[in-house]
Amino acid sequence: MVLWGPVLGVLLVVIAGYLCLPGLFRQQRPHEPPLDKGPWPWLGHVIPFRKNMFEFLKHMRAKHGDVFTVQLGGQYFTFVMDPLSFGPILKDVERKLDFVQYAEELVLKVFGYSAGQGDHQMIRSASTKYLMGDGLKDLNKAMLNCLSLVMLGPTGRSRGADRWQEDSLFHFCYRILFKAGFLSLFGCTEDKEQDLLQAEELFVQFRKFDLLFPRFVYSLLWPREWLAVGQLQQLFHKMLSVEHFPERDGVSSWIHYMLRHLREGGVTPAMQDKFNFMMLWASQGNTGPTSFWALLFLLKHPEAMQAVREEATQVLREARLEANQYFVFELSALQCTPVLDSVIQETLRLGAAPTLYRRVHEDYTLKTASEKEYLFRHGDVVALFPYLSVHMDPEIHPDPTAFKYNRFLNPNGSRKVDFYKAGKKIHHYTMPWGAGVSVCPGRFFAFSEMKLFVLLMVRYFDLELVDPDTPVPPMDPQRWGFGTIQPSHSVRFRYRLQPTE
Ligand code: HEM
């Protein structure tokens, strides 16, 4: 008879030894940053990191200084917290730091998408062509139409639209930006009512996935949640399937270009569906939450709201919306709104907290701005968390936790781009979009979408907080590192279309 108990015991010891031994023996070598392996073999600091990354990194920086290596689940991460030393990492002229491989592993796990060679470059070419410059004009037009459709319905302004309604501000913003963003990128059909229903259904499912997302990435789901994530993934693949694309009108050139490239490269339709899901996630996960913070800050800061309203009145003179009409909006107005630009930048400074990762694929020496040299070990990951090291640095942004709507304006009203640290002008004075090879290729479109939405809200609607004294809610600590942070809870607000009389 086989004695399974001892066999299993030995097996567990072998596995644990295999996982933990390299960590147990790892020591800080000369010129390497301070090494903090954490209290648990293999796990290291993973528990406090996942619980609240911001607080954890603050603590580590206080303990070790601006450059340190920590162990997180068997992997070593070197955090660089001095923004004056970001340049060499982001430029990476020696090509020793890799973003693509790291990202490919993540998207395989999260979206089931197995990236082909050259995908990253292809996404960047498509984005340069269609999400920036002239290509962006068509998309802005599509977005304005879709915002009108989602906010007013297929027949435009309806009777009774000037009655006050109440909603959760977060849900309201996320839902509108998601649906309008989805329809402008993935196209509509002849049947607008049906499009709205489909977009609504997609949003409901997207939010379920979104709520599980941080713990999914960290593999911390309960078995039932794993099942739910699997089912949601399948649902998205079905709803976004390329099979339905012939029925859709006005699919954006951005999506068209990328799908054609995949098709011509022999990528299967099933894998193209997964690609669509990945693009839906990248394009819709942050604009809604950012717009929520922007509107909330405006509602909490009347002087900011007044400045934005005055600017909106100047650039959008005609704001009367008759029955059955869509919003009247000259898109060139988007070029003339320095105050709103500053509001959105300030909102992103306070609300967007991505982590930038690069895998070290050859030993790499970082020369910091203070002339120190640090050796980064092959196989480790270099990480930047600009929210703490840039956005919240009081030297770069005095009184960093306060919302100042004109922080990014010069006294003469022009855009402010000069920020300093230790007497040196700093290039990356905010980094909501990441930077370097992984900088968000949708940033110009995202900026326009959010500006369009805020301009429509302040120009065409009356809006107010149900309780004007309600405090700005805290950030949900689980979401540090994942783009725009969501609030721990929402706030209620009232809105109505301005009466025509
Ligand atoms: C407020 C809105 C947005 C924020 C804060 C944001 C932020 C980011 C960040 C930080 C990254 C880089 C992640 C990394 O370094 O790994 C990223 C990547 C990306 N974003 Fe955005 N994004 C926004 C909106 C959009 C929109 C509207 C689109 C498309 C229409 C888009 C498309 C993408 C894509 C495709 C990538 C992956 C790029 C690559 O693999 O190189 N994003 N975004």
Coordinates of C-alpha atoms and ligand atoms in Angstrom, one line a residue:
M1 CA 0.0 0.0 0.0
V2 CA 1.3 3.4 -0.9
L3 CA 1.6 5.8 2.0
W4 CA 0.2 9.0 0.4
G5 CA 0.7 11.2 3.4
P6 CA 4.5 11.0 3.5
V7 CA 4.6 11.2 -0.3
L8 CA 2.5 14.3 -0.4
G9 CA 4.5 15.8 2.5
V10 CA 7.8 15.2 0.6
L11 CA 6.3 16.7 -2.6
L12 CA 5.2 19.8 -0.7
V13 CA 8.6 20.3 0.9
V14 CA 10.2 19.9 -2.6
I15 CA 7.9 22.5 -4.1
A16 CA 8.3 24.9 -1.2
G17 CA 12.0 24.5 -1.3
Y18 CA 12.1 25.1 -5.1
L19 CA 10.1 28.3 -4.7
C20 CA 11.8 29.6 -1.5
L21 CA 15.4 28.6 -1.7
P22 CA 16.6 31.1 -4.3
G23 CA 15.0 33.8 -2.2
L24 CA 16.5 32.5 1.0
F25 CA 20.0 32.7 -0.4
R26 CA 19.7 36.0 -2.3
Q27 CA 21.9 38.7 -0.8
Q28 CA 22.4 42.3 -1.7
R29 CA 25.5 42.4 -4.0
P30 CA 27.9 45.4 -4.2
H31 CA 26.2 48.4 -5.9
E32 CA 22.8 46.8 -5.8
P33 CA 20.0 48.8 -4.1
P34 CA 19.0 47.9 -0.5
L35 CA 17.2 44.5 -0.6
D36 CA 14.1 43.9 1.6
K37 CA 12.9 40.3 1.2
G38 CA 10.0 40.8 3.7
P39 CA 8.9 38.6 6.5
W40 CA 7.7 35.6 4.6
P41 CA 9.7 33.2 2.4
W42 CA 8.8 33.6 -1.3
L43 CA 5.7 35.8 -0.5
G44 CA 8.0 38.6 0.9
H45 CA 5.9 41.8 1.2
V46 CA 3.1 40.7 -1.0
I47 CA 0.3 41.1 1.7
P48 CA 0.9 44.8 2.6
F49 CA 1.7 45.6 -1.0
R50 CA -1.6 44.3 -2.3
K51 CA -3.6 45.7 0.6
N52 CA -2.4 49.2 0.1
M53 CA 0.5 49.8 -2.4
F54 CA 0.6 53.5 -1.8
E55 CA 1.1 53.2 2.0
F56 CA 3.5 50.3 1.6
L57 CA 5.8 52.2 -0.8
K58 CA 5.7 55.3 1.4
H59 CA 6.9 53.1 4.2
M60 CA 9.7 51.5 2.1
R61 CA 10.9 54.8 0.8
A62 CA 11.1 56.2 4.3
K63 CA 13.1 53.0 5.3
H64 CA 15.4 52.6 2.3
G65 CA 15.6 55.8 0.3
D66 CA 14.7 56.4 -3.3
V67 CA 15.9 53.1 -4.8
F68 CA 15.1 49.7 -3.2
T69 CA 14.4 46.1 -4.1
V70 CA 11.5 44.2 -2.5
Q71 CA 10.3 40.6 -2.9
L72 CA 6.7 40.2 -3.9
G73 CA 5.5 36.6 -4.6
G74 CA 8.9 35.2 -5.6
Q75 CA 9.7 38.1 -7.9
Y76 CA 12.1 40.9 -7.1
F77 CA 10.9 44.5 -7.9
T78 CA 13.3 47.4 -7.8
F79 CA 11.3 50.7 -7.2
V80 CA 12.9 53.9 -8.3
M81 CA 11.3 56.9 -6.5
D82 CA 13.5 59.7 -7.7
P83 CA 11.8 61.3 -10.8
L84 CA 15.0 63.1 -11.8
S85 CA 16.4 59.6 -12.4
F86 CA 13.5 58.3 -14.5
G87 CA 15.0 59.5 -17.8
P88 CA 17.5 56.7 -18.4
I89 CA 14.9 54.0 -17.5
L90 CA 12.3 55.5 -19.8
K91 CA 14.7 56.1 -22.7
D92 CA 16.6 52.8 -22.1
V93 CA 19.1 53.4 -24.9
E94 CA 21.0 50.2 -24.2
R95 CA 17.7 48.2 -24.7
K96 CA 18.2 46.2 -21.5
L97 CA 14.8 46.8 -20.0
D98 CA 11.8 45.1 -21.6
F99 CA 8.1 46.2 -21.5
V100 CA 6.7 44.1 -24.2
Q101 CA 7.3 40.6 -22.7
Y102 CA 6.0 41.8 -19.3
A103 CA 2.8 43.1 -20.9
E104 CA 2.3 40.0 -23.1
E105 CA 2.3 37.8 -20.0
L106 CA -0.2 40.0 -18.3
V107 CA -2.6 40.2 -21.3
L108 CA -2.5 36.4 -21.7
K109 CA -3.6 36.0 -18.2
V110 CA -6.2 38.7 -18.0
F111 CA -7.7 38.7 -21.5
G112 CA -6.6 35.3 -22.8
Y113 CA -5.0 37.1 -25.7
S114 CA -1.8 35.5 -27.0
A115 CA 0.1 38.4 -28.5
G116 CA 1.9 37.9 -31.8
Q117 CA 5.3 39.3 -32.7
G118 CA 5.0 43.0 -33.7
D119 CA 1.5 43.5 -32.0
H120 CA 2.8 46.2 -29.7
Q121 CA 4.3 48.1 -32.7
M122 CA 1.1 47.6 -34.7
I123 CA -1.1 49.1 -31.8
R124 CA 1.2 52.1 -31.7
S125 CA 1.1 52.7 -35.5
A126 CA -2.7 52.4 -35.5
S127 CA -2.9 54.8 -32.6
T128 CA -0.5 57.4 -34.1
K129 CA -2.6 57.3 -37.3
Y130 CA -6.1 57.3 -35.8
L131 CA -6.0 58.4 -32.2
M132 CA -3.9 61.5 -32.8
G133 CA -3.6 64.5 -35.2
D134 CA -6.0 64.5 -38.1
G135 CA -7.2 61.0 -37.4
L136 CA -8.5 62.2 -34.1
K137 CA -10.9 64.7 -35.7
D138 CA -13.2 61.9 -37.1
L139 CA -13.2 60.2 -33.8
N140 CA -14.1 63.3 -31.9
K141 CA -17.0 63.8 -34.2
A142 CA -18.1 60.2 -33.6
M143 CA -17.7 60.7 -29.9
L144 CA -19.9 63.8 -29.9
N145 CA -22.6 62.0 -31.8
C146 CA -22.5 59.1 -29.4
L147 CA -22.5 61.3 -26.3
S148 CA -25.6 63.0 -27.7
L149 CA -27.2 59.6 -28.4
V150 CA -26.4 58.2 -24.9
M151 CA -27.3 61.4 -23.0
L152 CA -30.3 62.5 -25.0
G153 CA -31.6 59.3 -26.6
P154 CA -32.1 58.5 -30.3
T155 CA -34.6 61.3 -30.8
G156 CA -32.6 64.1 -29.1
R157 CA -34.0 66.3 -26.4
S158 CA -37.2 64.9 -25.1
R159 CA -40.1 66.5 -23.2
G160 CA -39.5 66.5 -19.5
A161 CA -35.7 66.3 -19.8
D162 CA -35.6 69.4 -17.7
R163 CA -37.0 67.6 -14.7
W164 CA -34.4 67.0 -11.9
Q165 CA -33.1 63.5 -11.6
E166 CA -30.8 61.9 -9.0
D167 CA -28.0 59.4 -9.5
S168 CA -24.7 58.2 -8.1
L169 CA -22.2 60.6 -9.7
F170 CA -19.7 57.8 -10.3
H171 CA -22.2 55.5 -12.0
F172 CA -23.6 58.3 -14.1
C173 CA -20.1 59.4 -15.4
Y174 CA -18.8 55.9 -15.9
R175 CA -21.9 54.7 -17.7
I176 CA -22.1 57.6 -20.1
L177 CA -18.4 57.6 -21.0
F178 CA -18.3 53.9 -21.4
K179 CA -21.3 53.6 -23.6
A180 CA -20.4 56.6 -25.8
G181 CA -16.7 55.5 -26.0
F182 CA -17.7 51.9 -26.9
L183 CA -20.1 53.0 -29.6
S184 CA -17.7 55.5 -31.2
L185 CA -14.8 52.9 -31.3
F186 CA -16.8 49.7 -32.1
G187 CA -19.5 51.2 -34.2
C188 CA -23.3 51.3 -34.2
T189 CA -26.0 49.5 -36.2
E190 CA -29.1 50.9 -38.0
D191 CA -31.1 50.3 -34.8
K192 CA -30.1 53.0 -32.3
E193 CA -32.4 51.7 -29.5
Q194 CA -30.9 48.3 -29.8
D195 CA -27.4 49.8 -29.8
L196 CA -28.1 51.6 -26.5
L197 CA -29.5 48.4 -25.0
Q198 CA -26.4 46.4 -26.0
A199 CA -24.1 49.1 -24.7
E200 CA -25.9 49.2 -21.4
E201 CA -25.7 45.4 -21.1
L202 CA -22.0 45.5 -21.9
F203 CA -21.4 48.2 -19.3
V204 CA -23.3 46.1 -16.6
Q205 CA -21.0 43.1 -17.3
F206 CA -17.9 45.3 -17.7
R207 CA -18.5 46.7 -14.2
K208 CA -18.7 43.2 -12.7
F209 CA -15.3 42.4 -14.3
D210 CA -13.9 45.7 -13.3
L211 CA -14.8 45.2 -9.6
L212 CA -13.0 41.8 -9.6
F213 CA -10.1 43.0 -11.7
P214 CA -7.5 44.0 -9.1
R215 CA -7.8 40.8 -7.2
F216 CA -7.9 38.8 -10.4
V217 CA -4.6 40.3 -11.5
Y218 CA -3.1 39.4 -8.1
S219 CA -4.7 35.8 -8.3
L220 CA -6.6 36.5 -5.1
L221 CA -10.1 35.4 -6.2
W222 CA -12.3 32.9 -4.4
P223 CA -13.2 29.8 -6.5
R224 CA -16.7 31.1 -7.3
E225 CA -15.1 34.4 -8.5
W226 CA -12.7 32.6 -10.7
L227 CA -15.7 30.9 -12.3
A228 CA -17.5 34.2 -12.7
V229 CA -14.4 35.8 -14.3
G230 CA -14.2 32.9 -16.8
Q231 CA -17.9 33.3 -17.7
L232 CA -17.5 37.1 -18.1
Q233 CA -14.5 36.7 -20.4
Q234 CA -16.5 34.4 -22.6
L235 CA -19.4 36.8 -22.6
F236 CA -17.2 39.6 -23.7
H237 CA -15.7 37.5 -26.5
K238 CA -19.2 36.8 -27.7
M239 CA -20.5 40.3 -27.4
L240 CA -17.4 41.8 -29.1
S241 CA -17.1 39.0 -31.7
V242 CA -15.7 40.0 -35.1
E243 CA -18.6 37.8 -36.5
H244 CA -21.0 40.8 -35.8
F245 CA -18.7 43.4 -37.4
P246 CA -20.3 43.2 -40.9
E247 CA -23.6 44.4 -39.3
R248 CA -21.9 47.3 -37.6
D249 CA -21.6 50.7 -39.1
G250 CA -18.9 53.3 -38.4
V251 CA -16.5 50.9 -36.7
S252 CA -13.5 53.3 -36.0
S253 CA -10.6 53.2 -38.3
W254 CA -8.4 52.5 -35.2
I255 CA -10.2 49.2 -34.6
H256 CA -10.5 48.4 -38.3
Y257 CA -6.8 48.9 -38.9
M258 CA -5.7 46.7 -36.1
L259 CA -8.2 43.9 -36.9
R260 CA -7.1 43.9 -40.6
H261 CA -3.5 43.5 -39.5
L262 CA -4.4 40.6 -37.3
R263 CA -6.5 38.9 -40.0
E264 CA -3.8 39.3 -42.6
G265 CA -1.3 37.9 -40.1
G266 CA -3.4 34.7 -39.8
V267 CA -4.8 35.4 -36.3
T268 CA -7.9 33.3 -35.7
P269 CA -11.4 35.0 -35.3
A270 CA -11.5 33.7 -31.8
M271 CA -8.3 35.4 -30.9
Q272 CA -9.5 38.6 -32.6
D273 CA -12.5 38.6 -30.3
K274 CA -10.1 38.4 -27.3
F275 CA -8.1 41.3 -28.8
N276 CA -11.3 43.3 -29.0
F277 CA -12.0 42.6 -25.3
M278 CA -8.4 43.9 -24.5
M279 CA -9.0 47.1 -26.5
L280 CA -12.4 47.6 -24.8
W281 CA -10.7 47.3 -21.4
A282 CA -7.8 49.7 -22.4
S283 CA -10.1 52.3 -23.9
Q284 CA -13.0 52.3 -21.4
G285 CA -11.5 51.5 -17.9
N286 CA -10.2 55.0 -17.1
T287 CA -12.2 57.8 -18.8
G288 CA -15.4 57.3 -16.8
P289 CA -13.7 57.2 -13.4
T290 CA -11.5 60.3 -14.3
S291 CA -14.6 62.2 -15.5
F292 CA -16.2 61.4 -12.2
W293 CA -13.3 63.0 -10.2
A294 CA -13.3 66.0 -12.6
L295 CA -17.0 66.7 -12.1
L296 CA -16.8 66.1 -8.3
F297 CA -13.9 68.5 -7.9
L298 CA -15.8 71.1 -9.9
L299 CA -18.9 70.6 -7.7
K300 CA -16.8 70.9 -4.6
H301 CA -14.9 74.0 -5.8
P302 CA -17.4 76.7 -6.9
E303 CA -14.6 79.0 -8.1
A304 CA -13.3 76.3 -10.4
M305 CA -16.8 75.5 -11.7
Q306 CA -17.3 79.2 -12.4
A307 CA -14.0 79.5 -14.3
V308 CA -14.9 76.4 -16.4
R309 CA -18.4 77.7 -17.0
E310 CA -17.2 81.1 -18.1
E311 CA -14.7 79.4 -20.5
A312 CA -17.4 77.1 -21.8
T313 CA -19.7 80.1 -22.5
Q314 CA -17.0 81.8 -24.4
V315 CA -16.2 78.9 -26.6
L316 CA -19.7 77.4 -27.0
R317 CA -21.8 80.4 -27.5
E318 CA -25.0 78.7 -28.6
A319 CA -26.3 76.3 -25.9
R320 CA -30.0 76.3 -26.4
L321 CA -31.2 72.9 -27.0
E322 CA -34.7 72.7 -28.6
A323 CA -36.9 69.6 -28.5
N324 CA -35.7 66.7 -30.6
Q325 CA -32.3 68.4 -31.0
Y326 CA -28.8 67.0 -30.4
F327 CA -26.1 69.0 -28.7
V328 CA -24.8 71.9 -30.8
F329 CA -21.1 71.9 -30.4
E330 CA -18.2 73.3 -32.5
L331 CA -15.4 70.7 -32.1
S332 CA -12.7 73.3 -32.7
A333 CA -13.7 74.7 -29.2
L334 CA -11.7 71.8 -27.8
Q335 CA -8.5 73.7 -28.8
C336 CA -9.4 76.8 -26.8
T337 CA -10.0 75.6 -23.2
P338 CA -6.8 76.2 -21.1
V339 CA -8.8 76.3 -17.9
L340 CA -10.6 73.0 -18.5
D341 CA -7.2 71.5 -19.7
S342 CA -5.8 72.5 -16.3
V343 CA -8.8 71.0 -14.5
I344 CA -8.4 67.7 -16.3
Q345 CA -4.6 67.6 -15.7
E346 CA -5.1 68.4 -12.0
T347 CA -7.8 65.6 -11.8
L348 CA -5.4 63.1 -13.4
R349 CA -2.6 64.2 -11.1
L350 CA -4.9 63.5 -8.1
G351 CA -6.6 60.4 -9.5
A352 CA -4.4 58.5 -11.9
A353 CA -1.9 56.2 -10.3
P354 CA -0.4 53.6 -12.8
T355 CA 2.7 51.6 -12.1
L356 CA 5.2 51.3 -14.9
Y357 CA 7.0 48.0 -15.2
R358 CA 10.1 46.9 -17.1
R359 CA 11.7 43.5 -17.0
V360 CA 15.5 43.6 -16.7
H361 CA 16.7 41.2 -19.4
E362 CA 20.4 42.0 -19.0
D363 CA 22.2 43.3 -15.9
Y364 CA 21.7 47.1 -16.0
T365 CA 23.4 50.0 -14.3
L366 CA 21.3 53.0 -13.4
K367 CA 23.2 56.3 -12.9
T368 CA 20.9 58.5 -10.8
A369 CA 20.7 62.3 -11.0
S370 CA 22.8 62.4 -7.8
E371 CA 25.6 60.5 -9.5
K372 CA 25.0 57.3 -7.6
E373 CA 25.2 54.0 -9.5
Y374 CA 22.9 51.1 -8.9
L375 CA 23.1 47.6 -10.4
F376 CA 19.8 46.0 -11.4
R377 CA 19.9 42.3 -11.6
H378 CA 18.9 40.3 -14.7
G379 CA 15.4 38.7 -14.3
D380 CA 14.2 41.4 -11.8
V381 CA 11.5 44.0 -12.6
V382 CA 12.1 47.8 -12.4
A383 CA 9.0 49.6 -11.3
L384 CA 8.0 53.3 -11.2
F385 CA 5.0 54.6 -9.2
P386 CA 4.8 58.2 -10.2
Y387 CA 1.7 58.9 -8.1
L388 CA 3.8 58.9 -4.9
S389 CA 7.1 60.0 -6.4
V390 CA 5.8 62.8 -8.7
H391 CA 2.2 63.6 -8.3
M392 CA 2.4 63.8 -4.5
D393 CA 5.8 65.4 -4.2
P394 CA 5.3 68.7 -2.4
E395 CA 8.5 70.2 -4.0
I396 CA 7.0 69.7 -7.5
H397 CA 3.4 70.3 -6.6
P398 CA 3.1 72.4 -3.4
D399 CA 0.2 71.3 -1.2
P400 CA -0.1 68.1 -3.3
T401 CA -3.3 66.7 -1.9
A402 CA -5.3 69.8 -2.6
F403 CA -7.3 70.3 -5.8
K404 CA -6.1 73.6 -7.5
Y405 CA -7.9 74.0 -10.7
N406 CA -5.3 76.5 -12.0
R407 CA -2.2 74.5 -11.0
F408 CA -1.4 74.0 -14.7
L409 CA -2.0 77.6 -15.7
N410 CA 0.5 80.4 -15.9
P411 CA -0.6 83.8 -14.4
N412 CA -1.2 85.0 -18.0
G413 CA -3.7 82.1 -18.5
S414 CA -1.4 80.0 -20.8
R415 CA -0.5 76.4 -20.1
K416 CA 2.0 75.9 -17.4
V417 CA 4.7 73.4 -18.2
D418 CA 7.6 74.5 -16.0
F419 CA 7.9 72.5 -12.7
Y420 CA 11.0 72.0 -10.7
K421 CA 12.6 69.6 -8.2
A422 CA 15.9 70.4 -6.4
G423 CA 16.2 73.4 -8.6
K424 CA 16.1 71.3 -11.8
K425 CA 13.4 71.6 -14.4
I426 CA 11.5 68.3 -14.4
H427 CA 10.4 66.7 -17.6
H428 CA 7.8 64.3 -16.3
Y429 CA 5.9 66.5 -13.9
T430 CA 2.8 64.3 -14.1
M431 CA 2.6 60.7 -15.5
P432 CA -1.1 59.6 -15.7
W433 CA -0.5 58.1 -19.1
G434 CA 2.7 56.2 -18.2
A435 CA 5.8 57.2 -20.2
G436 CA 8.4 55.9 -22.7
V437 CA 7.6 52.9 -24.8
S438 CA 4.4 52.1 -22.8
V439 CA 2.9 55.6 -22.8
C440 CA -0.8 55.4 -23.4
P441 CA -1.4 55.7 -27.1
G442 CA -5.1 56.8 -26.5
R443 CA -4.2 59.8 -24.4
F444 CA -5.2 62.5 -26.8
F445 CA -8.5 60.9 -27.6
A446 CA -9.1 60.2 -23.8
F447 CA -8.4 63.9 -23.1
S448 CA -10.9 65.0 -25.8
E449 CA -13.6 62.6 -24.6
M450 CA -13.4 63.8 -21.0
K451 CA -13.4 67.4 -22.1
L452 CA -16.4 67.0 -24.4
F453 CA -18.3 65.3 -21.6
V454 CA -17.5 68.0 -19.0
L455 CA -18.2 70.8 -21.4
L456 CA -21.6 69.3 -22.2
M457 CA -22.4 68.8 -18.5
V458 CA -21.5 72.4 -17.5
R459 CA -23.0 74.1 -20.5
Y460 CA -26.2 72.2 -21.0
F461 CA -27.1 70.9 -17.6
D462 CA -27.8 72.2 -14.1
L463 CA -26.1 70.0 -11.6
E464 CA -25.5 69.9 -7.8
L465 CA -24.5 67.6 -5.0
V466 CA -27.5 66.2 -3.0
D467 CA -25.5 67.1 0.1
P468 CA -23.1 70.0 -0.7
D469 CA -21.1 69.2 2.5
T470 CA -20.4 65.6 1.5
P471 CA -16.6 65.1 1.7
V472 CA -14.6 63.9 -1.3
P473 CA -14.6 60.1 -0.8
P474 CA -11.3 58.3 -0.2
M475 CA -9.5 56.3 -2.9
D476 CA -10.2 52.5 -3.0
P477 CA -6.8 51.2 -1.8
Q478 CA -7.1 48.0 -3.8
R479 CA -6.8 49.9 -7.0
W480 CA -3.4 51.6 -6.6
G481 CA -1.3 50.8 -9.6
F482 CA -4.2 50.2 -12.0
G483 CA -4.7 53.5 -13.8
T484 CA -7.3 55.9 -12.5
I485 CA -8.3 55.1 -8.9
Q486 CA -11.9 54.6 -8.1
P487 CA -13.6 56.0 -5.0
S488 CA -14.3 53.8 -2.0
H489 CA -17.9 55.0 -2.4
S490 CA -19.7 57.3 -4.6
V491 CA -21.7 60.5 -3.9
R492 CA -25.2 61.4 -4.9
F493 CA -26.0 64.3 -7.2
R494 CA -28.9 65.9 -9.0
Y495 CA -29.0 67.0 -12.6
R496 CA -31.4 68.2 -15.3
L497 CA -31.1 69.7 -18.8
Q498 CA -31.4 73.4 -18.5
P499 CA -34.9 74.6 -19.3
T500 CA -35.3 76.3 -22.7
E501 CA -37.4 79.2 -21.3
Ligands
HEM1 C1 -8.2 58.7 -18.6 C2 -8.0 57.8 -19.5 C3 -6.8 56.9 -19.7 C4 -5.7 56.7 -18.8 C5 -5.5 57.3 -17.5 C6 -4.9 55.8 -19.5 C7 -3.7 55.3 -19.0 C8 -2.9 54.4 -19.6 C9 -1.6 53.9 -19.1 C10 -0.9 54.4 -17.8 C11 -1.1 53.0 -19.9 C12 0.3 52.3 -19.9 C13 0.3 51.1 -19.0 C14 1.7 50.6 -18.9 O1 2.7 51.3 -18.8 O2 1.7 49.4 -18.9 C15 -2.1 52.8 -21.0 C16 -1.9 52.0 -22.1 C17 -2.8 51.9 -23.1 N1 -3.9 52.7 -23.3 FE1 -4.6 54.1 -22.1 N2 -5.4 55.4 -20.7 C18 -6.6 56.1 -20.9 C19 -7.5 56.0 -21.9 C20 -7.2 55.3 -23.1 C21 -8.1 55.3 -24.3 C22 -9.3 56.2 -24.4 C23 -7.5 54.5 -25.2 C24 -8.0 54.1 -26.6 C25 -8.9 54.7 -27.3 C26 -6.4 53.9 -24.5 C27 -5.6 52.9 -25.1 C28 -4.5 52.3 -24.5 C29 -3.8 51.2 -25.1 C30 -4.1 50.5 -26.4 C31 -2.7 50.9 -24.2 C32 -1.7 49.8 -24.3 C33 -0.5 50.3 -25.1 C34 0.7 49.4 -25.3 O3 0.5 48.2 -25.1 O4 1.7 49.9 -25.6 N3 -6.2 54.4 -23.3 N4 -3.1 53.7 -20.8

